[in-house]
PDB file of C-alpha atoms in Angstrom:
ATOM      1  CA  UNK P   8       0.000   0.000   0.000  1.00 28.00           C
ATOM      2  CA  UNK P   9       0.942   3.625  -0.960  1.00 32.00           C
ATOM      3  CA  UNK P  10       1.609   5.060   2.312  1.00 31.00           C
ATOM      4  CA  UNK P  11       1.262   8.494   1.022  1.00 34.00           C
ATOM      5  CA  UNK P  12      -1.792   8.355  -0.348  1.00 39.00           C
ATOM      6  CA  UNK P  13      -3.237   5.129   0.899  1.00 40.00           C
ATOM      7  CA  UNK P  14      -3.699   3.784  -2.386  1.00 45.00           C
ATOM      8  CA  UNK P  15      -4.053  -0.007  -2.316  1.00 47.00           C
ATOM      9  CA  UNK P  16      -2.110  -0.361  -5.778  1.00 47.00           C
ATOM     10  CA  UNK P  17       1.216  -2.042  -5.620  1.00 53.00           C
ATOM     11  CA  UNK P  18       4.040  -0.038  -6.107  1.00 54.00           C
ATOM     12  CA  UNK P  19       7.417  -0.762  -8.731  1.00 75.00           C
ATOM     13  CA  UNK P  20       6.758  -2.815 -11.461  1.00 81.00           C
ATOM     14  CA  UNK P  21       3.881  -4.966 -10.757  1.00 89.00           C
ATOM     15  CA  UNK P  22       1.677  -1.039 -10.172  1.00 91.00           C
ATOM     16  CA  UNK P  23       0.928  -2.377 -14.425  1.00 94.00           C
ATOM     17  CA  UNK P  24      -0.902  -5.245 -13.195  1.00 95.00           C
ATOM     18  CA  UNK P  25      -4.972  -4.688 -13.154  1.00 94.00           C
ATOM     19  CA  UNK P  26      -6.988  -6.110 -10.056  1.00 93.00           C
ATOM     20  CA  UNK P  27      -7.401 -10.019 -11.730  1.00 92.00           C
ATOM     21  CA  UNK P  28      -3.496 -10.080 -12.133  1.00 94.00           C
ATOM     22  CA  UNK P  29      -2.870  -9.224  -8.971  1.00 94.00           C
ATOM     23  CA  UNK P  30      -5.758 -11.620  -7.527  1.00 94.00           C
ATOM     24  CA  UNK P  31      -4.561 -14.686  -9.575  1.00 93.00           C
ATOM     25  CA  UNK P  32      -0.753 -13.529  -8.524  1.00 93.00           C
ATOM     26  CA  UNK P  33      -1.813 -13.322  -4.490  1.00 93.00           C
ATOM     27  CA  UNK P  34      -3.513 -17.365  -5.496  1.00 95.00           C
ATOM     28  CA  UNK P  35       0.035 -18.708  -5.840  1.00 92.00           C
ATOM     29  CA  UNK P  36       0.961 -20.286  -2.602  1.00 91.00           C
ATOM     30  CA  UNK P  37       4.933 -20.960  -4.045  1.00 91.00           C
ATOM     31  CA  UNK P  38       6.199 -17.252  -4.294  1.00 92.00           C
ATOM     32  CA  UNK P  39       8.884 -18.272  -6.370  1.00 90.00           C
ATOM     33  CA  UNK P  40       5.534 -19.169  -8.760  1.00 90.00           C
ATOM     34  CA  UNK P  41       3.876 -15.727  -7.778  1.00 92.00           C
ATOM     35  CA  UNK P  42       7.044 -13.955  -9.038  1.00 91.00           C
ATOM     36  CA  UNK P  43       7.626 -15.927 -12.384  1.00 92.00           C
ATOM     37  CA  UNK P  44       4.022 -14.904 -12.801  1.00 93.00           C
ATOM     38  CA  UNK P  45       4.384 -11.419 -11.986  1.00 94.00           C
ATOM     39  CA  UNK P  46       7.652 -10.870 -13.852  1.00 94.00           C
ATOM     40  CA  UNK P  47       5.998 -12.434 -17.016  1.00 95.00           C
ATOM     41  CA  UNK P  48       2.754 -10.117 -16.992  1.00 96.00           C
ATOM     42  CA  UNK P  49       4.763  -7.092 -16.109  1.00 96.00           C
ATOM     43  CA  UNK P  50       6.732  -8.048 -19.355  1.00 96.00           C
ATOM     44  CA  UNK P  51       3.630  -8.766 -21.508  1.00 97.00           C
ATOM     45  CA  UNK P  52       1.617  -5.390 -20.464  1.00 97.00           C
ATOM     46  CA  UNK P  53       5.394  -3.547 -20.882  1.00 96.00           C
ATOM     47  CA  UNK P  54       5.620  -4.821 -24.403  1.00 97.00           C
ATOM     48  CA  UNK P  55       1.631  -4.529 -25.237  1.00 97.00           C
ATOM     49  CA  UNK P  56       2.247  -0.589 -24.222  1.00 97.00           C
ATOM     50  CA  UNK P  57       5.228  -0.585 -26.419  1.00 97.00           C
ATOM     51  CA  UNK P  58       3.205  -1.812 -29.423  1.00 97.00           C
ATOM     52  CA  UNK P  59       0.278  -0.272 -28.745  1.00 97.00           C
ATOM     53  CA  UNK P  60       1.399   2.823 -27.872  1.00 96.00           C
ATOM     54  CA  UNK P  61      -0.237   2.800 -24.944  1.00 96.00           C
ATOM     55  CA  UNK P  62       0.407   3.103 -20.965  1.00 96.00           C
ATOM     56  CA  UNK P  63       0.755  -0.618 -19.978  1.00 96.00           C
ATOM     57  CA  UNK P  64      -1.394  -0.150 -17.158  1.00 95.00           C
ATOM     58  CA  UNK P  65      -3.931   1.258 -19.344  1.00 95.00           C
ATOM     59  CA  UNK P  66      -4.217  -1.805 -21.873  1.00 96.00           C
ATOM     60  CA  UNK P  67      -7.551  -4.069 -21.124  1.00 96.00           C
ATOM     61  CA  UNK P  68      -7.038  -7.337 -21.303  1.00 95.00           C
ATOM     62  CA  UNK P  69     -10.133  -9.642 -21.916  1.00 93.00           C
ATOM     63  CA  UNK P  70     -11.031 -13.027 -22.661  1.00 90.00           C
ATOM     64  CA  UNK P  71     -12.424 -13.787 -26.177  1.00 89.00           C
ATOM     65  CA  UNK P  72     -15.379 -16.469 -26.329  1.00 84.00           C
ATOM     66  CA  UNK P  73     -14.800 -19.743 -26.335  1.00 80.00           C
ATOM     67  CA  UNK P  74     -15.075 -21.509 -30.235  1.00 78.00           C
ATOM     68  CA  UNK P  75     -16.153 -24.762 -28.125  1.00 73.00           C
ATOM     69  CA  UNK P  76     -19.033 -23.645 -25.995  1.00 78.00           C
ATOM     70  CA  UNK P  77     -19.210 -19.387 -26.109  1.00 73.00           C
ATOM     71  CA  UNK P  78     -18.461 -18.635 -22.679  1.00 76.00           C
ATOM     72  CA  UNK P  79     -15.809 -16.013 -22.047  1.00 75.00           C
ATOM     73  CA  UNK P  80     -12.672 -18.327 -21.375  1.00 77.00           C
ATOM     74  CA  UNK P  81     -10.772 -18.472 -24.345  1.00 81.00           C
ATOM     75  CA  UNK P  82      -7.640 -16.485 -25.631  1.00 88.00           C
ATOM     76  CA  UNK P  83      -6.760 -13.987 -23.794  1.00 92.00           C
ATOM     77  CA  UNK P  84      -6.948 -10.846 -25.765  1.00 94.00           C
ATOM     78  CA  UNK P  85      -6.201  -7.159 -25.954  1.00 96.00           C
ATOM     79  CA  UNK P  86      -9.628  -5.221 -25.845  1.00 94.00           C
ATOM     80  CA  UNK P  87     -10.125  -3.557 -29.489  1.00 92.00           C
ATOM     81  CA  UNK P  88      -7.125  -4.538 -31.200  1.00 94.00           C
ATOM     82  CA  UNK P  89      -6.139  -6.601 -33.834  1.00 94.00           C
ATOM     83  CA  UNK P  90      -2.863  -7.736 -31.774  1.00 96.00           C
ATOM     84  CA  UNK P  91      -2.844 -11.140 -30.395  1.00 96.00           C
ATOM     85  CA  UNK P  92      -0.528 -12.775 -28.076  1.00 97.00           C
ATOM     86  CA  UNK P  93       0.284 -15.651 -25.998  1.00 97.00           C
ATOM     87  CA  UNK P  94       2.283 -16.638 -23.200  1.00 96.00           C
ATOM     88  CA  UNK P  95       3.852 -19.645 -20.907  1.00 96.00           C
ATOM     89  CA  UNK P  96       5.807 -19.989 -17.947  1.00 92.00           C
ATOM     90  CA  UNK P  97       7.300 -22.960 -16.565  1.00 91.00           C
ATOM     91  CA  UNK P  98       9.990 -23.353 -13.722  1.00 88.00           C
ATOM     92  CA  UNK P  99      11.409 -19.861 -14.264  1.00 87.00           C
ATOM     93  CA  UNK P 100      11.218 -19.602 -17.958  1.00 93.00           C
ATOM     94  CA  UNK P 101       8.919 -17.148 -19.407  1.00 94.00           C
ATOM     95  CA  UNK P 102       7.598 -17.124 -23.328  1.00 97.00           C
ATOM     96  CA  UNK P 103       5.701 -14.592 -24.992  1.00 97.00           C
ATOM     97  CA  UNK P 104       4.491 -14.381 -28.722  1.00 97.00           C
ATOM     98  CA  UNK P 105       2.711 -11.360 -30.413  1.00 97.00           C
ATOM     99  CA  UNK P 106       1.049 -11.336 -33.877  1.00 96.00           C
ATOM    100  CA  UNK P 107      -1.447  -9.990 -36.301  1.00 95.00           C
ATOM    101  CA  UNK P 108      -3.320 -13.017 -35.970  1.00 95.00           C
ATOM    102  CA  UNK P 109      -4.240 -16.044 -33.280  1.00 95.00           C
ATOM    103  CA  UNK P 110      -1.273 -17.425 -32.347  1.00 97.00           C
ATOM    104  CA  UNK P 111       0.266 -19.829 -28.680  1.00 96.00           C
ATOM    105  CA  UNK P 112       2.786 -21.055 -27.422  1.00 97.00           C
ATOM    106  CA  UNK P 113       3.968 -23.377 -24.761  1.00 97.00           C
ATOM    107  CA  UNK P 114       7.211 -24.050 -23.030  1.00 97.00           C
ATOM    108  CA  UNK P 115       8.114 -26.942 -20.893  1.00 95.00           C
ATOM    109  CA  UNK P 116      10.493 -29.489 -19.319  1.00 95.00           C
ATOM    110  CA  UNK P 117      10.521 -32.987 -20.326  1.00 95.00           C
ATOM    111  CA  UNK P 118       8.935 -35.301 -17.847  1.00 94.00           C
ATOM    112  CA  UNK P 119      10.973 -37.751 -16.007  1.00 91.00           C
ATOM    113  CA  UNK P 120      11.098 -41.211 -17.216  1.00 87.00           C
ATOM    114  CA  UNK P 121       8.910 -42.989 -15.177  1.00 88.00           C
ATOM    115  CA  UNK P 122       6.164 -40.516 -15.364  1.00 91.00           C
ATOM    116  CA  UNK P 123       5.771 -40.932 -19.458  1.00 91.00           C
ATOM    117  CA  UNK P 124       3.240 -43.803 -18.895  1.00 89.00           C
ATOM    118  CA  UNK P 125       0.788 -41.598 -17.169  1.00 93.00           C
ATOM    119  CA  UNK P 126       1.579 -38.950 -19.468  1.00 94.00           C
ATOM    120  CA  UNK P 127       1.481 -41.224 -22.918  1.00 94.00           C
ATOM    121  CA  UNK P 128      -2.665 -41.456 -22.572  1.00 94.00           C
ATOM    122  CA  UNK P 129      -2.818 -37.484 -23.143  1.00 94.00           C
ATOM    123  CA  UNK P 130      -1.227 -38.031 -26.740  1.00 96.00           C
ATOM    124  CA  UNK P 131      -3.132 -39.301 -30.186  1.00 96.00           C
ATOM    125  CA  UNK P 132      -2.982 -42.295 -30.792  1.00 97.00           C
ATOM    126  CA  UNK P 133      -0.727 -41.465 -33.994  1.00 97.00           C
ATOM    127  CA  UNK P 134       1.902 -39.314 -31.642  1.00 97.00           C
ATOM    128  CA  UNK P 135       2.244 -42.448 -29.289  1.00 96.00           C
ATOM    129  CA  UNK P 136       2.929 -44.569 -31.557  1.00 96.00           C
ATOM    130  CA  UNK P 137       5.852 -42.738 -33.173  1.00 96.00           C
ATOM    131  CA  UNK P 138       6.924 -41.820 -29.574  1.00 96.00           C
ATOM    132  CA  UNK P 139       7.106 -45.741 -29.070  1.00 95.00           C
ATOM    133  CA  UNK P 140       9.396 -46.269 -32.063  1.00 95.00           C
ATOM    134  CA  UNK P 141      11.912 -44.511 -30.404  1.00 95.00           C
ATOM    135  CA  UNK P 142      14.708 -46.237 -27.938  1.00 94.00           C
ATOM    136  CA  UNK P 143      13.601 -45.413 -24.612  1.00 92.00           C
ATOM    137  CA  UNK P 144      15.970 -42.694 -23.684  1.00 92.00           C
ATOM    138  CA  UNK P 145      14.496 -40.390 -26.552  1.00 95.00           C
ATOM    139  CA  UNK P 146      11.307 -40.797 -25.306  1.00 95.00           C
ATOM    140  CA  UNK P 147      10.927 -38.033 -22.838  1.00 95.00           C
ATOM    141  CA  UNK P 148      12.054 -35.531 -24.875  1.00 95.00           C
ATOM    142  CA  UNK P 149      10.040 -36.660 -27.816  1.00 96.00           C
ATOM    143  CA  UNK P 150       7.132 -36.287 -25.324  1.00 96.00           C
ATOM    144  CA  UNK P 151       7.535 -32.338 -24.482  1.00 96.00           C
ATOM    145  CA  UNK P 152       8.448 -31.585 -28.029  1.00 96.00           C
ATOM    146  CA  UNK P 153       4.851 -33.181 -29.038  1.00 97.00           C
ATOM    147  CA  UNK P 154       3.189 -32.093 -25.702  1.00 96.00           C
ATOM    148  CA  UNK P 155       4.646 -27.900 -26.684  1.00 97.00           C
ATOM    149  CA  UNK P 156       3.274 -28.229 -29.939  1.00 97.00           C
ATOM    150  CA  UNK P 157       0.137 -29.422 -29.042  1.00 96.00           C
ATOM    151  CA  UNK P 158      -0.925 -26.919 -26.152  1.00 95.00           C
ATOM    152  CA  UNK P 159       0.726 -23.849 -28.300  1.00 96.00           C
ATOM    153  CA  UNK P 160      -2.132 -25.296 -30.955  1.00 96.00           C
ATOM    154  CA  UNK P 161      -4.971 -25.641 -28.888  1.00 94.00           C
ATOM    155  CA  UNK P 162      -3.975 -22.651 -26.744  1.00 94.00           C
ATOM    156  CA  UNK P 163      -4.080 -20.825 -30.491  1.00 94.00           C
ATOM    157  CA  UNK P 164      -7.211 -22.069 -31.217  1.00 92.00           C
ATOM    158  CA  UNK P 165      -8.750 -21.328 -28.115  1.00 90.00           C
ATOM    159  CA  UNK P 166      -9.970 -24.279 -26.394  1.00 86.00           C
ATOM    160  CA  UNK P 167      -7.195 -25.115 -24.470  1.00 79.00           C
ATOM    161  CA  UNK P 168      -6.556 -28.683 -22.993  1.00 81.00           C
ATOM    162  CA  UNK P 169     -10.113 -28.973 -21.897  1.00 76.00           C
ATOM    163  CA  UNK P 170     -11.344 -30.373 -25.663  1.00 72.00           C
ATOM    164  CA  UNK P 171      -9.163 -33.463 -24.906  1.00 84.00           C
ATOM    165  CA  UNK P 172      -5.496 -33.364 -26.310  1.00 92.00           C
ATOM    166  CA  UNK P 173      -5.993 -36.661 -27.601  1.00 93.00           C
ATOM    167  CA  UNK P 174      -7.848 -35.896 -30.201  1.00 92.00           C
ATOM    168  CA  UNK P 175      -5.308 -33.712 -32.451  1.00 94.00           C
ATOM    169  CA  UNK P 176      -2.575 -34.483 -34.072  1.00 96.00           C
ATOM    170  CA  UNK P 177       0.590 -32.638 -33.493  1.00 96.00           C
ATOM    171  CA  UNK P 178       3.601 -35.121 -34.714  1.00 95.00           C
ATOM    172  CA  UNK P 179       5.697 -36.852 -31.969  1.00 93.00           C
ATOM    173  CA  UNK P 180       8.516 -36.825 -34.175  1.00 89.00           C
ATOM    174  CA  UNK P 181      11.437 -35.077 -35.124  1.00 90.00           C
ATOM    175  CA  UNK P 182       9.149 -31.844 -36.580  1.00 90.00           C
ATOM    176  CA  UNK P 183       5.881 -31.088 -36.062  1.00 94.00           C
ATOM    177  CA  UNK P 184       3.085 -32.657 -38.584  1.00 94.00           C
ATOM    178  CA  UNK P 185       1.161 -30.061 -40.914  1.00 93.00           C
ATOM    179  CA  UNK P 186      -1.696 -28.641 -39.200  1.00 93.00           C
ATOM    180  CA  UNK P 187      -4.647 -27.315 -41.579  1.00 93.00           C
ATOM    181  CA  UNK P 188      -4.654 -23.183 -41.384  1.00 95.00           C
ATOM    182  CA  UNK P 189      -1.995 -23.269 -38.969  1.00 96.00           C
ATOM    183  CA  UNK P 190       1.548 -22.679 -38.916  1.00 96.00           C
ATOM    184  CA  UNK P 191       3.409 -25.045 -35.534  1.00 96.00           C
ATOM    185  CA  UNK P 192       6.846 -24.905 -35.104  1.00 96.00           C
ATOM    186  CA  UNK P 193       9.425 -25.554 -32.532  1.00 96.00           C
ATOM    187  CA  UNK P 194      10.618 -22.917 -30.990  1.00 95.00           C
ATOM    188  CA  UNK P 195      14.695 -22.387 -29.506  1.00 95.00           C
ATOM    189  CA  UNK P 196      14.441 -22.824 -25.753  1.00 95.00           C
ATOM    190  CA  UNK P 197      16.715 -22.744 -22.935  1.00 95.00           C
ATOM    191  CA  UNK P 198      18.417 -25.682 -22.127  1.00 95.00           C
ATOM    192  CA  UNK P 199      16.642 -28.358 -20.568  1.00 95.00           C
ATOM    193  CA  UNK P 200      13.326 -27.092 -22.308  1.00 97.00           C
ATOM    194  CA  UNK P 201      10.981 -27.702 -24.898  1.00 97.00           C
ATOM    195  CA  UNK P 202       8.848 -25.068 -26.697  1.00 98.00           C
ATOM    196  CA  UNK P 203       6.643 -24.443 -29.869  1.00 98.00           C
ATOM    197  CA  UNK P 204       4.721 -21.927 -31.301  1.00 98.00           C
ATOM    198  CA  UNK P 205       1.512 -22.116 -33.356  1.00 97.00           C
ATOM    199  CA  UNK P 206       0.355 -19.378 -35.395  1.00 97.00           C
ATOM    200  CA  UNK P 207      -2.717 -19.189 -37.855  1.00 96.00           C
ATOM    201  CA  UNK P 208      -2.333 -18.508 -40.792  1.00 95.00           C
ATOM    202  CA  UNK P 209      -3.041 -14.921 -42.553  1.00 82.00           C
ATOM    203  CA  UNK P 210      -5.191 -15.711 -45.328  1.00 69.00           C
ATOM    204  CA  UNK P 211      -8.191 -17.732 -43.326  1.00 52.00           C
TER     205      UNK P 211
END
């Protein structure tokens, strides 16, 4: 709190953040999570201003409808703009994406060994078999390469994880598998992570 004013806003850096930030921030009982998540919407609202041309604190961020049901929980969304953007955060890391049209990403670490046969039931049925064709010790990263690509999709689309990741096809190989209207591509991470990045195409 502002002791000079009594204003309840933080102060510094996270002063961008509007009320929901802040609420889902203050949810976080890890506050090494709370500040990964802080640092990462400070950034986004920093460079929104910067493209926009706007005060980052100013820029309303909304949620579109949802393609699968209506309701207002799908991509997140600048408020009267034709900019879209994305983001993930996983132990640390922080990755943002901005285009002229829908667009996600994902970034992750590959799941321990003995964790893939829980995991394995989340992929198509295409993905785990070309995840099986490779020797064991391949398999994990195989896994988050697959698993990137196919949240960044579904995260572009809208619909997140909910529709059942099972039912698209991403690739589990070496490169991701064309995806109809949709550009998906791995993405250069940080050692000892996995990312991809799916943009739709212009002309739909």
């Amino acid at each position: 709190m502002d002791s000079r004013g009594g204003d309840p806003r933080p102060l510094g850096a996270e002063a961008v953040l509007d009320a929901a930030e802040r609420t889902r921030a203050d949810m976080y009982r890890r506050e090494e999570h709370r500040r990964i998540y802080v640092a990462t919407h400070v950034a986004l609202r920093m460079l929104l201003g910067t493209y926009l041309e706007e005060d980052p604190a100013a820029v309303l961020l909304v949620r579109e409808d949802c393609p699968g049901c209506g309701k207002p929980h799908g991509r997140p969304a600048v408020s009267g703009s034709p900019l879209h953007f994305s983001v993930s955060h996983s132990e640390g890391v922080a990755l943002l994406a901005f285009a002229g049209s829908p667009v996600g990403v994902d970034i992750e670490r590959p799941p321990a060994l003995d964790a893939l046969s829980h995991l394995l039931p989340s992929l198509h049925a295409r993905e785990r078999a070309e995840l099986a064709a490779l020797p064991p010790a391949e398999r994990a990263v195989a896994f988050a390469a697959c698993w990137t690509r196919k949240e960044a999709y579904l995260k572009g689309i809208g619909i997140g994880l909910a529709a059942g990741p099972h039912r698209h096809y991403v690739g589990g190989g070496s490169q991701a598998a064309p995806t109809p209207g949709w550009t998906l591509t791995d993405v250069t991470a940080p050692d000892g992570f996995m990312a991809a990045c799916a943009v739709r195409n212009r002309d739909l």
